[in-house]
C-alpha positions as MATLAB code, in Angstrom:
seq = 'MKKVSVVVLVALMVLGTSTLAFGASVVLWGGESDKARISEVLDWADQRIGQLNQSKQDNAQKINDLTNQITQLKGQLTDKDNQIAAKQQEVNAKMVELQNKQNEVNQKNIDITALNTQIGQINGSITQLNDTINQLKSERNQYKVQVDTLNTQVTQLSTAKNESDEKLIKARQDMKELRDKADSLYNKYQ';
ca = [
     112.671   84.996  136.216;
     109.414   82.976  136.328;
     107.363   86.044  135.465;
     109.661   86.860  132.599;
     109.376   83.290  131.322;
     105.555   83.374  131.465;
     105.490   86.761  129.729;
     107.861   85.475  127.044;
     105.719   82.343  126.584;
     102.504   84.369  126.309;
     104.110   86.826  123.859;
     105.400   83.999  121.723;
     101.963   82.306  121.726;
     100.269   85.538  120.733;
     102.681   85.821  117.824;
     101.654   82.392  116.540;
     101.388   78.648  117.157;
     104.635   77.951  115.315;
     106.605   79.362  118.246;
     104.664   77.425  120.911;
     107.254   74.695  121.383;
     109.969   77.270  121.794;
     107.868   79.117  124.409;
     107.226   75.936  126.374;
     110.938   75.204  126.395;
     111.680   78.622  127.885;
     109.097   78.130  130.659;
     110.435   74.689  131.523;
     113.946   76.049  131.574;
     112.848   78.656  134.097;
     112.190   76.025  136.811;
     109.990   73.150  137.889;
     108.669   74.564  141.187;
     105.709   76.295  139.635;
     104.015   73.392  137.741;
     100.536   74.748  138.442;
     101.389   78.016  136.742;
     102.829   76.136  133.781;
      99.666   73.997  133.635;
      97.549   77.153  133.503;
      99.693   78.574  130.745;
      99.504   75.317  128.805;
      95.721   75.219  129.260;
      95.540   78.796  128.052;
      97.833   77.881  125.145;
      95.547   74.938  124.244;
      92.547   77.240  124.377;
      94.416   79.771  122.261;
      95.384   77.064  119.769;
      91.749   75.927  119.655;
      90.631   79.507  119.103;
      93.219   79.983  116.371;
      92.191   76.673  114.732;
      88.540   77.698  114.926;
      89.440   81.132  113.555;
      91.429   79.412  110.793;
      88.455   77.161  109.986;
      86.087   80.138  110.120;
      88.392   82.092  107.849;
      88.717   79.100  105.527;
      84.903   78.841  105.417;
      84.628   82.574  104.783;
      87.234   82.279  102.032;
      85.320   79.322  100.580;
      82.033   81.248  100.789;
      83.631   84.321   99.197;
      85.215   82.140   96.501;
      81.778   80.630   95.781;
      80.261   84.127   95.659;
      83.065   85.282   93.349;
      82.483   82.239   91.134;
      78.735   82.947   91.077;
      79.361   86.630   90.360;
      81.808   85.697   87.597;
      79.129   83.403   86.151;
      76.573   86.214   86.378;
      79.120   88.589   84.842;
      79.699   86.137   81.997;
      75.916   85.863   81.524;
      75.670   89.639   81.460;
      78.568   89.831   79.003;
      76.779   87.280   76.805;
      73.522   89.244   77.088;
      75.371   92.467   76.241;
      77.037   90.776   73.248;
      73.647   89.465   72.067;
      72.054   92.906   72.479;
      75.019   94.486   70.713;
      74.471   92.106   67.800;
      70.796   93.115   67.762;
      71.837   96.774   67.819;
      74.303   96.163   64.982;
      71.600   94.370   62.966;
      69.198   97.259   63.602;
      71.897   99.741   62.585;
      72.419   97.836   59.320;
      68.644   97.762   58.785;
      68.438  101.472   59.552;
      71.268  102.199   57.111;
      69.510  100.140   54.434;
      66.281  102.067   55.049;
      68.233  105.331   54.906;
      69.749  104.217   51.609;
      66.231  103.441   50.334;
      65.057  106.883   51.460;
      68.035  108.512   49.746;
      67.300  106.581   46.550;
      63.620  107.570   46.774;
      64.675  111.210   47.225;
      66.913  110.911   44.151;
      63.984  109.380   42.247;
      61.676  112.155   43.472;
      64.209  114.771   42.374;
      64.436  113.153   38.944;
      60.626  113.007   38.708;
      60.361  116.640   39.787;
      62.831  117.523   37.030;
      60.727  115.588   34.526;
      57.593  117.292   35.852;
      59.304  120.664   35.385;
      60.244  119.722   31.829;
      56.693  118.533   31.101;
      55.271  121.729   32.596;
      57.635  123.678   30.355;
      56.401  121.688   27.352;
      52.783  122.287   28.419;
      53.483  126.011   28.670;
      55.007  125.991   25.185;
      52.030  124.032   23.848;
      49.600  126.451   25.522;
      51.493  129.341   23.957;
      51.297  127.607   20.569;
      47.562  126.911   21.100;
      46.963  130.564   22.031;
      48.924  131.677   18.962;
      46.919  129.297   16.771;
      43.674  130.565   18.341;
      44.765  134.120   17.564;
      45.588  133.122   13.981;
      42.256  131.278   13.736;
      40.453  134.397   14.945;
      42.284  136.404   12.293;
      41.295  133.833    9.670;
      37.724  133.919   10.978;
      37.667  137.704   10.564;
      39.064  137.254    7.062;
      36.461  134.558    6.316;
      33.696  136.778    7.694;
      35.006  139.636    5.568;
      35.164  137.393    2.506;
      31.656  136.074    3.239;
      30.431  139.641    3.424;
      32.164  140.347    0.134;
      30.691  137.157   -1.375;
      27.255  138.218   -0.166;
      27.774  141.664   -1.625;
      29.111  140.181   -4.856;
      26.187  137.737   -4.981;
      23.782  140.601   -4.515;
      25.576  142.608   -7.181;
      25.653  139.569   -9.492;
      21.932  139.035   -8.946;
      21.319  142.658   -9.688;
      23.552  142.393  -12.752;
      21.764  139.235  -13.819;
      18.441  140.978  -13.450;
      19.737  143.966  -15.413;
      21.187  141.617  -18.010;
      17.857  139.790  -18.342;
      16.037  143.112  -18.581;
      18.556  144.377  -21.105;
      18.118  141.211  -23.155;
      14.385  141.576  -22.956;
      14.667  145.214  -23.942;
      16.991  144.274  -26.775;
      14.646  141.566  -27.962;
      11.807  144.023  -27.878;
      13.897  146.541  -29.808;
      14.854  143.872  -32.315;
      11.293  142.783  -32.652;
      10.293  146.437  -33.221;
      13.150  146.923  -35.627;
      12.190  143.771  -37.514;
       8.623  144.871  -37.532;
       9.572  148.313  -38.863;
      11.902  146.780  -41.346;
       9.200  144.479  -42.605;
       6.775  147.280  -42.677;
       8.849  149.485  -44.905;
       9.674  146.790  -47.355;
];
């Protein structure tokens, strides 16, 4: 019975300090003849209680340390979240800036397209003007040929006129001479 009591006491103590009083009661109920054995068990129980208290304190310290680490990590996580939010705002600002630049580029491309259209229209006008200039040059060349032809005719007519003038002068001189001869003959036969 004493062995059973000691075993029951030890088992109860292993299960926890809350059942220690109940275990001691069982041992005492088993008999008073073995006080030395009870003293050993109580000493062991005190040691076990001390170990459990130390373990509890160690665990409490570990919990406290882990809680502090968790708090620090949560603070670091909050800092990181804040840094991420700040960087995200920078990214958003850059995206807006990029979109604005893209809009500027699109507008410039529209402007370039409009200018290219105007350039095409101007080139078309230049081509028409060049065609008109070439046509006018061709007409001018035709007029020049006509002018050259007319100048040749004027030269020929001037030459003919000069010849006619010379013939007319000679004919007048001849006529005057004939008149003078006729007058002379007329006077002679009167």
